[in-house]
Every structure is written in C-alpha cells, then in structure tokens.
mmCIF file of C-alpha atoms and ligand atoms in Angstrom:
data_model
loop_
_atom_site.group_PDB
_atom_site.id
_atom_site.type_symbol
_atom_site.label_atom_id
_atom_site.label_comp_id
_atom_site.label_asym_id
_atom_site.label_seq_id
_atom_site.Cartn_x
_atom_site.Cartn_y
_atom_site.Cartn_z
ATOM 1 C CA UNK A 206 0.000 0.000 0.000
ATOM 2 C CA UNK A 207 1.419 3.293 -0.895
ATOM 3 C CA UNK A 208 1.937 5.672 1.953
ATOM 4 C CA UNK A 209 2.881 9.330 2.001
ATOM 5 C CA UNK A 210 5.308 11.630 4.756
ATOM 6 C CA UNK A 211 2.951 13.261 6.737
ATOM 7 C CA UNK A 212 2.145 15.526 10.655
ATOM 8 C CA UNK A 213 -0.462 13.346 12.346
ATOM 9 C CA UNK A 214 -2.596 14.221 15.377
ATOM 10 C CA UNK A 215 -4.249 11.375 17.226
ATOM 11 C CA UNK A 216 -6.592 11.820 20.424
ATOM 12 C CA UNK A 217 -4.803 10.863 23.593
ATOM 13 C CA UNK A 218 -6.568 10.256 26.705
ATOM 14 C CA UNK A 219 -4.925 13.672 27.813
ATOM 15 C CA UNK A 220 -6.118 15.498 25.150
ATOM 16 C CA UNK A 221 -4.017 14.967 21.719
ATOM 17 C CA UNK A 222 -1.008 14.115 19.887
ATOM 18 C CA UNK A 223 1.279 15.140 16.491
ATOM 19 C CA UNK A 224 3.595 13.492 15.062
ATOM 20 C CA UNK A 225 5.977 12.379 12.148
ATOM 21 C CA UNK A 226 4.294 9.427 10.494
ATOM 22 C CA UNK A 227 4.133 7.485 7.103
ATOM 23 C CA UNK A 228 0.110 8.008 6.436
ATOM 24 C CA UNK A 229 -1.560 5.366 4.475
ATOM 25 C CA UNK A 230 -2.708 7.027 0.925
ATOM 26 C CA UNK A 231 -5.674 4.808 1.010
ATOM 27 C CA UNK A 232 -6.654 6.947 3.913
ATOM 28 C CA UNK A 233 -7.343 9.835 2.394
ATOM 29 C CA UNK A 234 -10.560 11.814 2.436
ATOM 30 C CA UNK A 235 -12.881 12.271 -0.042
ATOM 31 C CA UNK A 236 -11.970 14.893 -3.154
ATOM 32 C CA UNK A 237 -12.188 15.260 -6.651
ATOM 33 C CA UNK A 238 -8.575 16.561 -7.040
ATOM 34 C CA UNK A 239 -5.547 14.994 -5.733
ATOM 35 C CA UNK A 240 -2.351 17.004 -5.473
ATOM 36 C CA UNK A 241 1.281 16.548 -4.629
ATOM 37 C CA UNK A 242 1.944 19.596 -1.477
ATOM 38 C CA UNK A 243 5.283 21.116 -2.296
ATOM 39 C CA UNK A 244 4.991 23.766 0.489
ATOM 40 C CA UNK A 245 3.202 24.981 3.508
ATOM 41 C CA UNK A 246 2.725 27.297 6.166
ATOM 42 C CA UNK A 247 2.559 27.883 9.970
ATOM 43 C CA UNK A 248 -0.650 29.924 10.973
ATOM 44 C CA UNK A 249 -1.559 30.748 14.741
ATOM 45 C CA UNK A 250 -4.527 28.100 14.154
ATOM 46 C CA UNK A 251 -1.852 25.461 13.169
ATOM 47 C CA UNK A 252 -0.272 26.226 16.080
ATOM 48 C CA UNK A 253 -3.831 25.547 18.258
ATOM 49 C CA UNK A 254 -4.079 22.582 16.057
ATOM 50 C CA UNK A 255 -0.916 20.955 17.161
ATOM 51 C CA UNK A 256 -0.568 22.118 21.018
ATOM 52 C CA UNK A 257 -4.184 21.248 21.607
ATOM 53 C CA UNK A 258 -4.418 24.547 23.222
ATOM 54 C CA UNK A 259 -7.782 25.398 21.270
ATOM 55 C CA UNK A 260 -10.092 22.768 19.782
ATOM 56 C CA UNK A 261 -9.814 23.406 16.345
ATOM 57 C CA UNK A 262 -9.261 20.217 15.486
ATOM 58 C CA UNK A 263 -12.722 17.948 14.841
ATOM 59 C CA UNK A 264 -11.728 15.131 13.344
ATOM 60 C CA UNK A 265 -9.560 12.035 14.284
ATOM 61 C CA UNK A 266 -6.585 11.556 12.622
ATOM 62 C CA UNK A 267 -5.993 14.776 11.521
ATOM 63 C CA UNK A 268 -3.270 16.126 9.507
ATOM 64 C CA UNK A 269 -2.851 19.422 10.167
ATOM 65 C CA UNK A 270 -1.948 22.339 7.955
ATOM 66 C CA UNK A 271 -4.762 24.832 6.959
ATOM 67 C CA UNK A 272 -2.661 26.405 3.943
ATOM 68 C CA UNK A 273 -0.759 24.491 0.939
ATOM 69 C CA UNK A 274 0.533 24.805 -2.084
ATOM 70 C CA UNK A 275 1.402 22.059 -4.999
ATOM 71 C CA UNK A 276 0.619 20.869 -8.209
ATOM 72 C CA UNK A 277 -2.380 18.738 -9.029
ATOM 73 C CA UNK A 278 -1.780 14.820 -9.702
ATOM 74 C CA UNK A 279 -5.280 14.146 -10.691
ATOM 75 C CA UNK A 280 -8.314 15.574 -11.308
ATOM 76 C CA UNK A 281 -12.595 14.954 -12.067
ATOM 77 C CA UNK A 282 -12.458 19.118 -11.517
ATOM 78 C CA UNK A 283 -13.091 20.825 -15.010
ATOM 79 C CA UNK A 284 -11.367 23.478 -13.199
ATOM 80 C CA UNK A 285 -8.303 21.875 -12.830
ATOM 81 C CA UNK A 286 -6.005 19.492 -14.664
ATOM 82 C CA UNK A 287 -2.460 17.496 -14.065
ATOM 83 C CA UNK A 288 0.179 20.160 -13.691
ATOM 84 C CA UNK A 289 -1.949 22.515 -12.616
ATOM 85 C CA UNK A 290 -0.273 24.788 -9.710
ATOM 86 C CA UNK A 291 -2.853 25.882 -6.897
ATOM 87 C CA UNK A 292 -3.158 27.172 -3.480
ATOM 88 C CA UNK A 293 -5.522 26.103 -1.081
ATOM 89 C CA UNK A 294 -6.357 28.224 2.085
ATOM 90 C CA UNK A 295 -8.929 27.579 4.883
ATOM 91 C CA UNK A 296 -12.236 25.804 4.005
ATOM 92 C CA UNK A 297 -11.810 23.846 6.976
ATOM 93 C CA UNK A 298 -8.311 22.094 5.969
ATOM 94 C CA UNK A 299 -6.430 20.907 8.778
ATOM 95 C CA UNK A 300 -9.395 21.193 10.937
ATOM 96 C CA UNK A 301 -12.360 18.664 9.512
ATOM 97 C CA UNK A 302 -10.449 17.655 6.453
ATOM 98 C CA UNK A 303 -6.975 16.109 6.100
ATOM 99 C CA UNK A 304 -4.829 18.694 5.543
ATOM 100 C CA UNK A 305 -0.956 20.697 4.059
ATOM 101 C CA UNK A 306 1.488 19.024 6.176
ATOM 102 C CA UNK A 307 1.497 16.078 3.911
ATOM 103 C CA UNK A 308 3.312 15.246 0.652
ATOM 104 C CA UNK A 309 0.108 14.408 -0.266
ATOM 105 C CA UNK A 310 -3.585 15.897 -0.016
ATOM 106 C CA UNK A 311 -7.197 15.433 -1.777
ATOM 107 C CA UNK A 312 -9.099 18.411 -1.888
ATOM 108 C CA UNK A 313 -12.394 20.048 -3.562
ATOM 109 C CA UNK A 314 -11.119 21.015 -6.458
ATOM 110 C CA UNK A 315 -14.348 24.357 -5.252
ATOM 111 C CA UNK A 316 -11.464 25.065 -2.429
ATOM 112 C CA UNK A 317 -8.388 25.664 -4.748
ATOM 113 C CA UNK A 318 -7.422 28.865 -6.473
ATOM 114 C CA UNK A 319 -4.832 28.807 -9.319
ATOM 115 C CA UNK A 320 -1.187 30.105 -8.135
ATOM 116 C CA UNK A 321 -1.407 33.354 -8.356
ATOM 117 C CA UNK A 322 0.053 34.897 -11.855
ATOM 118 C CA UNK A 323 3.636 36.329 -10.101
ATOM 119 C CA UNK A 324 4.034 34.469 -7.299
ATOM 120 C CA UNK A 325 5.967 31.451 -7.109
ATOM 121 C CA UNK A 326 4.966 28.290 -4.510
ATOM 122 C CA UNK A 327 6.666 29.341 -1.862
ATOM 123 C CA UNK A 328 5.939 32.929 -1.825
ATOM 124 C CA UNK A 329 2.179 32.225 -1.932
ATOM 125 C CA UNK A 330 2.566 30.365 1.179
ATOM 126 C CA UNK A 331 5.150 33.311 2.725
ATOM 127 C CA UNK A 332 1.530 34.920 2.360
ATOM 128 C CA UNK A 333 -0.594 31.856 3.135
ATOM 129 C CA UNK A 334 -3.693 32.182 5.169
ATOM 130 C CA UNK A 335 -2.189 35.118 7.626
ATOM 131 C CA UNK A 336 -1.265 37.268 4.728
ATOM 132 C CA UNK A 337 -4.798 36.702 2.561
ATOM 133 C CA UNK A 338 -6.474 37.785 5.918
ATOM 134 C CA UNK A 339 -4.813 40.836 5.956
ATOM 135 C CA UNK A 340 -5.643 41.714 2.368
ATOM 136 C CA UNK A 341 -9.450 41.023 3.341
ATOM 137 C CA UNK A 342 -9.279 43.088 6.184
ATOM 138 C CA UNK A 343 -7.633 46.086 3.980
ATOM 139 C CA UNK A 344 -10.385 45.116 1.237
ATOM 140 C CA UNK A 345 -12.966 45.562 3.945
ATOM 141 C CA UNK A 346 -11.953 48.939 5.059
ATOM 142 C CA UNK A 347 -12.046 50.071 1.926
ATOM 143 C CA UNK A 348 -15.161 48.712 1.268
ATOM 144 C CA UNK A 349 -16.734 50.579 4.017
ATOM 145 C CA UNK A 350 -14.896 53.872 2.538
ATOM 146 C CA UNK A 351 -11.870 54.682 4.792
ATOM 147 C CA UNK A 352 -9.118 56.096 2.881
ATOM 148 C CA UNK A 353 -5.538 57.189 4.003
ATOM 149 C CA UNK A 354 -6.770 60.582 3.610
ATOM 150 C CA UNK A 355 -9.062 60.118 6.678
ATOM 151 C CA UNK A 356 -5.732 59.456 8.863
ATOM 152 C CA UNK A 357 -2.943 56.806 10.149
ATOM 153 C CA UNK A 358 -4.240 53.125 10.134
ATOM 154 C CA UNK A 359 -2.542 51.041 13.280
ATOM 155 C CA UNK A 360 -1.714 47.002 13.281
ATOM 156 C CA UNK A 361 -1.816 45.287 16.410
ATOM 157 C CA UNK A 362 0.236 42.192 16.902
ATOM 158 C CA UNK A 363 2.451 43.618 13.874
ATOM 159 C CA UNK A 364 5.387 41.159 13.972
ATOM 160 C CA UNK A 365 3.339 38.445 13.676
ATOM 161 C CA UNK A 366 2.251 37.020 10.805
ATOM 162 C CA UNK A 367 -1.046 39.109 9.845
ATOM 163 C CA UNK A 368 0.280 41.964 11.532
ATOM 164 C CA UNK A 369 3.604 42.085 9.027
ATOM 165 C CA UNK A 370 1.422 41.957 6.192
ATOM 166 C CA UNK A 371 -0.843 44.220 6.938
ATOM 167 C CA UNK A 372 1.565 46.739 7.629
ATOM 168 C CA UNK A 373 3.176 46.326 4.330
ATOM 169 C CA UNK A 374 -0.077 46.396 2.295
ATOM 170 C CA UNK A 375 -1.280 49.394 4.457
ATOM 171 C CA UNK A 376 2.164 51.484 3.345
ATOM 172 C CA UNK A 377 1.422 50.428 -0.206
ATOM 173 C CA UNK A 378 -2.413 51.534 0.028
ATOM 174 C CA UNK A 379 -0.589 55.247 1.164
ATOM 175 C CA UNK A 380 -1.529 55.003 4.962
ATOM 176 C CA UNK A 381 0.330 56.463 7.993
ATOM 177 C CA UNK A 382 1.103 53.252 9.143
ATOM 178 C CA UNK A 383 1.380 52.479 13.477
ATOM 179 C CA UNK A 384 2.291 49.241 14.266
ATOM 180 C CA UNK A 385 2.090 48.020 18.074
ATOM 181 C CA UNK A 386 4.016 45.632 18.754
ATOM 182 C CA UNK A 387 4.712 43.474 22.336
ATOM 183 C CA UNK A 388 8.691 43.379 20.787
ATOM 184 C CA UNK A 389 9.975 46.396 20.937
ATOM 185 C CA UNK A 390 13.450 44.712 20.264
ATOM 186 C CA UNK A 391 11.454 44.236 16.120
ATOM 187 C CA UNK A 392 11.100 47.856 15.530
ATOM 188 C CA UNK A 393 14.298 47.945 12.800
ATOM 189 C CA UNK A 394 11.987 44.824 11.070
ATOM 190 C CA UNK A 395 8.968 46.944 11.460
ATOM 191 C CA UNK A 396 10.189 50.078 10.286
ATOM 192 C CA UNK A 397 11.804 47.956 6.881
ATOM 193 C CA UNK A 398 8.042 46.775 6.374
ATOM 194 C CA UNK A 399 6.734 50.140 6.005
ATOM 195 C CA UNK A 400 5.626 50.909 9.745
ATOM 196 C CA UNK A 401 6.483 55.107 10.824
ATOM 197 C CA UNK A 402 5.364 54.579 14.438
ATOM 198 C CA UNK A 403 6.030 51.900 16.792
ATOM 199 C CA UNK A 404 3.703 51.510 19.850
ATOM 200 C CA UNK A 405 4.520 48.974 22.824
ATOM 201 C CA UNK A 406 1.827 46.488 23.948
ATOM 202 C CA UNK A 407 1.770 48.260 27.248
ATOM 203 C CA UNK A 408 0.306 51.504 25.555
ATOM 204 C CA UNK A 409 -2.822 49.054 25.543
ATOM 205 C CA UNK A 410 -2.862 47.557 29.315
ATOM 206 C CA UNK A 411 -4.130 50.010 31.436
ATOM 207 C CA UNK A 412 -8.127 50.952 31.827
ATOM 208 C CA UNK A 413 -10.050 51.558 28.847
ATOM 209 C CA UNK A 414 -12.138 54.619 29.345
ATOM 210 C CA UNK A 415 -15.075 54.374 26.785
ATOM 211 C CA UNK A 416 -13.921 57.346 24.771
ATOM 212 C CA UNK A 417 -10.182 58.313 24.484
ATOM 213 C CA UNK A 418 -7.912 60.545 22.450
ATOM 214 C CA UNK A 419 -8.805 59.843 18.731
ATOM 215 C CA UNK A 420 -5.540 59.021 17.032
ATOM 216 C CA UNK A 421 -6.494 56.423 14.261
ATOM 217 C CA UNK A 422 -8.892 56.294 11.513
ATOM 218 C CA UNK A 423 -8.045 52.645 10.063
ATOM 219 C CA UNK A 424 -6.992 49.680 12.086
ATOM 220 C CA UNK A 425 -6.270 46.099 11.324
ATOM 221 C CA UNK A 426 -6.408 43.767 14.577
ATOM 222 C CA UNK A 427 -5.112 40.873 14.928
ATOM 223 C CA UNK A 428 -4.944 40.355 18.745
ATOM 224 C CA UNK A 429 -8.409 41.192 19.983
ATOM 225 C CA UNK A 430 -9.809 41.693 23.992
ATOM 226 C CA UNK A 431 -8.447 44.415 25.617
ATOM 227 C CA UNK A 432 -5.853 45.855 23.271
ATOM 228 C CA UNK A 433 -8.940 45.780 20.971
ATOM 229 C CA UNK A 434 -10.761 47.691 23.459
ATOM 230 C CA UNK A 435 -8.490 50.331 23.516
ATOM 231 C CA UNK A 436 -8.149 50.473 19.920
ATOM 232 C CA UNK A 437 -11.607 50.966 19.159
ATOM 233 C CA UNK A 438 -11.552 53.937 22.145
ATOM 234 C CA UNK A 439 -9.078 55.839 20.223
ATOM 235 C CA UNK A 440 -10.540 55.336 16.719
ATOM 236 C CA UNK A 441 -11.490 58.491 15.073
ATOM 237 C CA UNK A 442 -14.981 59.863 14.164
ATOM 238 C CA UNK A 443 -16.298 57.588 11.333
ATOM 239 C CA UNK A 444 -13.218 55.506 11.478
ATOM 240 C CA UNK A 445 -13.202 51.749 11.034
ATOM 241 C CA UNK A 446 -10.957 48.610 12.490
ATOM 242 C CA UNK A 447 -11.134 45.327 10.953
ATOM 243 C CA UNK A 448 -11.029 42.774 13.661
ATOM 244 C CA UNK A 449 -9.774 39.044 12.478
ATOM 245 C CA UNK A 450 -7.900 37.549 15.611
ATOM 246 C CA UNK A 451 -7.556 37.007 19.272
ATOM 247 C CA UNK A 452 -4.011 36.266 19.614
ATOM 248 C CA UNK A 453 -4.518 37.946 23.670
ATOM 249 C CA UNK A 454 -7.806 36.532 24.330
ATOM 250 C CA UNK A 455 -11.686 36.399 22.759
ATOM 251 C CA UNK A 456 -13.269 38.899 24.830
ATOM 252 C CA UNK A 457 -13.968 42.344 24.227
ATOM 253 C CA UNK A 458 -14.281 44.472 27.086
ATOM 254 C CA UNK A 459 -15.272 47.546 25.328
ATOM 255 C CA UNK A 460 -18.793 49.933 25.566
ATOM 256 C CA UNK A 461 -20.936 51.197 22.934
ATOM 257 C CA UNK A 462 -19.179 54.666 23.332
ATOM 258 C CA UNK A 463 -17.030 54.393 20.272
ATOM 259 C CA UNK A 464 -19.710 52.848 17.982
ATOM 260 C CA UNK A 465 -22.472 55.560 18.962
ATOM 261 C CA UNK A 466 -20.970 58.697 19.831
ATOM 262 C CA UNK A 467 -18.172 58.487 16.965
ATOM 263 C CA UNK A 468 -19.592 56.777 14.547
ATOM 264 C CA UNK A 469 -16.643 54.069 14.426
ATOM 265 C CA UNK A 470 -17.612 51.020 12.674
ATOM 266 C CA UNK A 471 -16.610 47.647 13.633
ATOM 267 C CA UNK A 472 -15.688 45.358 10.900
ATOM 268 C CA UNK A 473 -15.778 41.534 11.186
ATOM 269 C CA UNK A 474 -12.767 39.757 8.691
ATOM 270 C CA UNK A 475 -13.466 35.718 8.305
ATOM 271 C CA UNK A 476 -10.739 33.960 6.079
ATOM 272 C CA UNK A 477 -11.972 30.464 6.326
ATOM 273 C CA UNK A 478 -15.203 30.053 4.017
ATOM 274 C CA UNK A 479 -14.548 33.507 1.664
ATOM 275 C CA UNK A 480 -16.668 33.044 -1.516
ATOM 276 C CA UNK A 481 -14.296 32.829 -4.374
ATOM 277 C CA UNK A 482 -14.483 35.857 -6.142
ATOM 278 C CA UNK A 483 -13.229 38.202 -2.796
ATOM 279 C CA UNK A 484 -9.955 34.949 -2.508
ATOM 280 C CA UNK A 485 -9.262 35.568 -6.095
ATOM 281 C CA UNK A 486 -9.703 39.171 -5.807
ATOM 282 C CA UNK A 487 -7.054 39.347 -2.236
ATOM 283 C CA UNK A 488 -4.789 36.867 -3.788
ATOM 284 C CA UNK A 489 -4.622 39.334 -7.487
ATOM 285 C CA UNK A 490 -4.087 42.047 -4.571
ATOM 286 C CA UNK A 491 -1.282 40.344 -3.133
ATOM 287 C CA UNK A 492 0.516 39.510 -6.104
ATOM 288 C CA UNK A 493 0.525 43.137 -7.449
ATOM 289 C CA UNK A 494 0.723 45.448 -3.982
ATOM 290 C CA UNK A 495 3.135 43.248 -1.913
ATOM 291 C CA UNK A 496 6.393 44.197 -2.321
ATOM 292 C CA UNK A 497 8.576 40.823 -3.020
ATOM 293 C CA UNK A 498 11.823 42.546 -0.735
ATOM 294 C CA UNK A 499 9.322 42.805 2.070
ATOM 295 C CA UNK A 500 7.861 39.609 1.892
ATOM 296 C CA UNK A 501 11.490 38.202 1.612
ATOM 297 C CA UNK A 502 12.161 40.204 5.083
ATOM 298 C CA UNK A 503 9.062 38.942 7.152
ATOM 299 C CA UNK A 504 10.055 34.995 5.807
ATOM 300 C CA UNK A 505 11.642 31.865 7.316
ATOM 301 C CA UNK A 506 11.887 28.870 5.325
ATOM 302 C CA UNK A 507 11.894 25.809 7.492
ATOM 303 C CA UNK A 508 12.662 21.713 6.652
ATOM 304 C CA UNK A 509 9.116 19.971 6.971
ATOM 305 C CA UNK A 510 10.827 17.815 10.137
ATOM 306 C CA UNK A 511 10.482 21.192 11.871
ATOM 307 C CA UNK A 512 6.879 21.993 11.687
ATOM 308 C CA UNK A 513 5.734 20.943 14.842
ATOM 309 C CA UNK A 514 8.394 22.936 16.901
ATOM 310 C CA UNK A 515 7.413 26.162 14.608
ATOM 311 C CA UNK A 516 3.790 25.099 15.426
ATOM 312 C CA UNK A 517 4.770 25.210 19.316
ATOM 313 C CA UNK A 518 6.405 28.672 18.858
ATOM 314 C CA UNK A 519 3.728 30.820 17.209
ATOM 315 C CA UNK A 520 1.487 30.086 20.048
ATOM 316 C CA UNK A 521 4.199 31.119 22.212
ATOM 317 C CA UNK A 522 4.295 34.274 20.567
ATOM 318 C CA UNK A 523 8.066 33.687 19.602
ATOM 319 C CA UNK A 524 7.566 33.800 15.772
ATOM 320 C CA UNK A 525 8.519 36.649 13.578
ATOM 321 C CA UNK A 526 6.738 37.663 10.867
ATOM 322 C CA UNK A 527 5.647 34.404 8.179
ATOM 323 C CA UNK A 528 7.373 30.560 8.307
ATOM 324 C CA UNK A 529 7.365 28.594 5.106
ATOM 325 C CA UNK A 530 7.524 24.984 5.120
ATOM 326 C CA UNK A 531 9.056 23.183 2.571
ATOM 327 C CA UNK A 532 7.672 19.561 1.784
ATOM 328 C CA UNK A 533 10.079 17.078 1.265
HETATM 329 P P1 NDP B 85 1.026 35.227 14.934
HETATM 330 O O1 NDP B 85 1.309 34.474 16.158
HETATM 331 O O2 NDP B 85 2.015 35.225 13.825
HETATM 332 O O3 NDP B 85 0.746 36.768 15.295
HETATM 333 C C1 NDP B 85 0.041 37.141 16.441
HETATM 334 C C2 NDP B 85 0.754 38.311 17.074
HETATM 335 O O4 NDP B 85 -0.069 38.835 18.114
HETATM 336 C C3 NDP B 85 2.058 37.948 17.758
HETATM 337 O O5 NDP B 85 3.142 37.893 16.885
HETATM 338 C C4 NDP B 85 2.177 39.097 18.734
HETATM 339 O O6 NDP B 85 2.651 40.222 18.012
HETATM 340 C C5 NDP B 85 0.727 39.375 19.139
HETATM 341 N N1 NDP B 85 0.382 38.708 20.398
HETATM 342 C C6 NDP B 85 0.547 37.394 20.714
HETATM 343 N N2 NDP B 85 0.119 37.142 21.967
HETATM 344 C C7 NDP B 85 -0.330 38.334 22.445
HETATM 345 C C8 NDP B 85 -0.901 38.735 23.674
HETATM 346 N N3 NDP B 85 -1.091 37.871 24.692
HETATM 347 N N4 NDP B 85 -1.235 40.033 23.830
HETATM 348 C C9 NDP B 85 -1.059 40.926 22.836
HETATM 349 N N5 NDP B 85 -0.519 40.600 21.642
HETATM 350 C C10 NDP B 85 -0.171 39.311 21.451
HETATM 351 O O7 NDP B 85 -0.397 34.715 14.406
HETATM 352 P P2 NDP B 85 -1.114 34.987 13.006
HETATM 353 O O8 NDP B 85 -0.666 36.289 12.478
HETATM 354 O O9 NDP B 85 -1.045 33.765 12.176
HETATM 355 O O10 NDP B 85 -2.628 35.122 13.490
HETATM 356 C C11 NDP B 85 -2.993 36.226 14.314
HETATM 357 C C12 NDP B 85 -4.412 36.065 14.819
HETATM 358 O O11 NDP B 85 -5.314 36.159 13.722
HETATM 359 C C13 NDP B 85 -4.695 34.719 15.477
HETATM 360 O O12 NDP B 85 -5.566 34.911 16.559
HETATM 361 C C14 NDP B 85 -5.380 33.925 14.386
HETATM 362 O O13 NDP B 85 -6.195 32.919 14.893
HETATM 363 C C15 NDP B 85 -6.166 35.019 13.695
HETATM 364 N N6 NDP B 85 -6.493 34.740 12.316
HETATM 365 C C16 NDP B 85 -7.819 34.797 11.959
HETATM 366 C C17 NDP B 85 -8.189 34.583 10.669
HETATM 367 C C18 NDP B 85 -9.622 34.748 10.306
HETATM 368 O O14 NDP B 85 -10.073 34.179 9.304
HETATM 369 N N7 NDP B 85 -10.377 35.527 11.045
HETATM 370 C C19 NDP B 85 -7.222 34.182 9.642
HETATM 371 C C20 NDP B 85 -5.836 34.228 10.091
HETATM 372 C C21 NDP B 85 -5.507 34.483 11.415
HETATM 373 P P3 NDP B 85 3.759 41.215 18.637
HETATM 374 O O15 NDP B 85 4.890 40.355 19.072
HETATM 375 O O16 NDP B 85 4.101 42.145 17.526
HETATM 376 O O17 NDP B 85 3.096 41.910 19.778
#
C-alpha cells in the first residue's frame, strides 16, 4: 500500500497528539482533485491545532496544515487538470479535512485557487492564510470607505504574521502606518516593512475609558480583547478597524461609546469560508501590492521535520513575521 510523509494528530486520553508518520494514501478523504503539497505554512490556528491549546481540530486523525501549495496529480475538476499549480487556504483544511502538512492531499477542487500569476509556490505560502487575511481586512476597510486621507491606520500584533502583512499592504495603500508591537526589540523589522510609528503592547494595558484621544482612523487587529478595546476607544470619528484575531484573548471588554458617539464602525474579517471571487480578488491584490523585498524580510523557510516545533512557537508568541515549510 502506498503511503505518504505526513504531521499526524491522534486523540490521547490527555487530550491529543502530532507526530511524524508514514500516512496510508488509502486513507485519504474524499476529493475530486488529488495534489502533490510542495509547500506549507505555519498559521496561529496550526499552532492551536498541534498544542491542543484550542479545539480546532474535529476530526480524528488529523493532519494538520490549513494552507498548501502544490501541483495537481489528478483531477474529475473541469477546473483543474495534471500540472496545474494551486493554493488552497482555509475551508476547513487541517481542521475537519486532512490537511498541508502532507506530501500528499485530496481536496475540492471548489477550495483551490490557481497560483497566483507572479508568485511562485513558496511565496504564496510566505503569504498563506495570515497574509490573505490581511488583504481582506484592507479590502474591507475600503469597502466601508476609509481612505488614508481620513488618517494613520494602526496594526496590532504587527510582527506576527497578519500583523507584518498588513503593515506592508497598508504602506502600499498610502496610509500612515502604526504598528504596536509586544517586541519592541522588532522595531528595525517593522520600520523595513513600512511601519512610521512603533507603539509597545503596554500603551494598551491600562483601563479603557469608553472614549479616548482619537488618534487612528483605520486599524487592522489581529490580537483582539483588551488591546482591541483600547483600539476601538481611540478610533477616530467615522473611522473603522477590521477585527480578524484574538491572539490575547476572545473577549472584548469595550462599551458602545465608540460605535455611537463616533460613529466608528466595527468590521468583522473571516478567512476560512470567503466566496471565491473576494480569494481571487485578495490573492490578485497580493501579487501586485506586496512588495517581493518585504515579503522576503518577514520569511523563514523551514525543513518539513520542523513543523511541529514552529507550530509550538507561534502560540508562544516567539515567531517573527511568516514561516514557510518546505515539503520534502
Ligand atoms: P502570529 O502568532 O504570527 O501573530 C500574532 C501576534 O499577536 C504575535 O506575533 C504578537 O505580536 C501578538 N500577540 C501574541 N500574543 C499576544 C498577547 N497575549 N497580547 C497581545 N498581543 C499578542 O499569528 P497569526 O498572524 O497567524 O494570526 C494572528 C491572529 O489572527 C490569530 O488569533 C489567528 O487565529 C487570527 N487569524 C484569523 C483569521 C480569520 O479568518 N479571522 C485568519 C488568520 C488568522 P507582537 O509580538 O508584535 O506583539
């Protein structure tokens, strides 16, 4: 029986498991395309998926690995044919459906898009899931009509991997660009990405009042609860921040004040079941705003034998910027 490298997670009696194994091709789900994974990624969820820290995972074995990129083997897609190159990000990969840390993977051929025109393997998954989020979020403040002319736009959690994105798309879009970050130690890398404030995590411990100073008119969160809170307080009239993580906690322990007495507008970013048209849309985005020197700067290419440590770390908060992982 033909068998393919692979991360698995099995359920423990403590909770769960990953590891290094040879996974039985026969055991793969069900798909009308078939690919060979060439590369990967390491998203905060990966990092849930693999810890057990959050149940993300839902099914038993898993492989985890919510982004990849490869070339399709086969395929009963009309979309797709042999050769094809494609990325796959999301639709519940890695969570309920075997997913990208695998030299192998079958897929709905409905989940792929084709590599982006510009962008080679690897780069799409320096991007992966982390930096297509930030593109929606940047889609969806322009959507609701903020424009750099309205003032600075801040990131939260800006070395990690949204974060570094989103500053660098932000620059490009012609925003005054804050980035607050919990390592101060990364303002050089921050500044290189396009960033012309640095904050500290600590501006964003203390008591939120319900209305502060108004200092941004953008935002693009990544972190959530309280630093959320306070970034919301000091959003200015009609302003906007696009919310898509909770790297500090789920909660929001803000008040109405912002939403009703400034007119601030709270917008919702969810990467995981985006119709088609707004992927293909980010992904033409990213291929055309992101500068390539940038994305080289925020990117650490990793063996695939190292996954599972890298998966450890971004929960930890240790990782900078966007890993890569290369499949063997
Ligand atoms: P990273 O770990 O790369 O980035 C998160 C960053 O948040 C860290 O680098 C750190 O930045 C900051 N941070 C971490 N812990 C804390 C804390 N306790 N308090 C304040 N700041 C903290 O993760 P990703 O960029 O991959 O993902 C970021 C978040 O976005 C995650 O919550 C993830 O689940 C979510 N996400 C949601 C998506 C969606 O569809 N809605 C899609 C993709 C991601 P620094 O060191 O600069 O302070």
């Amino acid at each position: 029986m033909a068998s393919f490298k692979a991360v698995r997670i099995d359920k423990t009696d403590t909770g769960s498991q990953a590891a290094y194994v040879d996974f039985d091709e026969a055991d793969l789900m069900e798909g009308d395309v078939t690919l060979r994974v060439t590369h990967s990624t390491v998203n905060y969820k990966d990092g849930l998926a693999i810890t057990g820290k959050s149940p993300v995972v839902r099914r038993f074995p898993m492989i985890p690995g919510v982004d990849l990129a490869g070339t399709v083997e086969t395929s009963a897609n009309p979309e797709f044919k042999p050769g094809d190159q494609v990325v796959l990000n999301g639709w519940g990969v890695g969570e309920m459906h075997l997913g990208g840390y695998a030299q192998r993977a079958r897929v709905k051929g409905d989940w792929l898009v084709p590599l982006p025109a510009g962008l080679t393997p690897a780069q799409a998954m320096a991007i992966g899931t982390a930096g297509y989020t930030a593109m929606l979020a940047l889609m969806a403040l322009e959507k609701h009509g903020i424009t750099p002319a309205m003032g600075p736009a801040i990131v939260t959690g800006a070395a990690g991997g949204v974060g570094s994105v989103a500053v660098a798309i932000l620059k490009h879009a012609g925003y005054h660009v804050i980035a607050s970050t919990g390592r101060p130690e990364e303002a050089d890398y921050l500044h290189g990405l396009g960033a012309d404030e640095i904050m500290t995590r600590q501006d964003f411990e203390g008591p939120v009042r319900p209305l502060m100073k108004e200092r941004w008119a953008a935002g693009i969160d990544s972190v959530g609860s309280l630093t959320l809170a306070h970034v919301l307080a000091q959003t200015r009239v009609r302003g906007a921040i696009a919310a898509c993580g909770l790297a500090q906690g789920m909660d929001l322990p803000t008040s109405v004040a912002p939403f009703i007495l400034r007119g601030v507008c709270l917008l919702g970013v969810e990467s995981v079941t985006c119709p088609k048209p707004l992927r293909l849309e980010a992904w033409a985005r990213l291929a055309k705003e992101l500068d390539r020197a940038k994305l080289a700067s925020m990117t650490t290419t990793i063996p695939f034998d190292r996954v599972i440590d890298a998966a450890r770390d971004i929960v930890q908060g240790k990782i900078r910027g966007r890993f890569v992982v290369e499949i063997p």
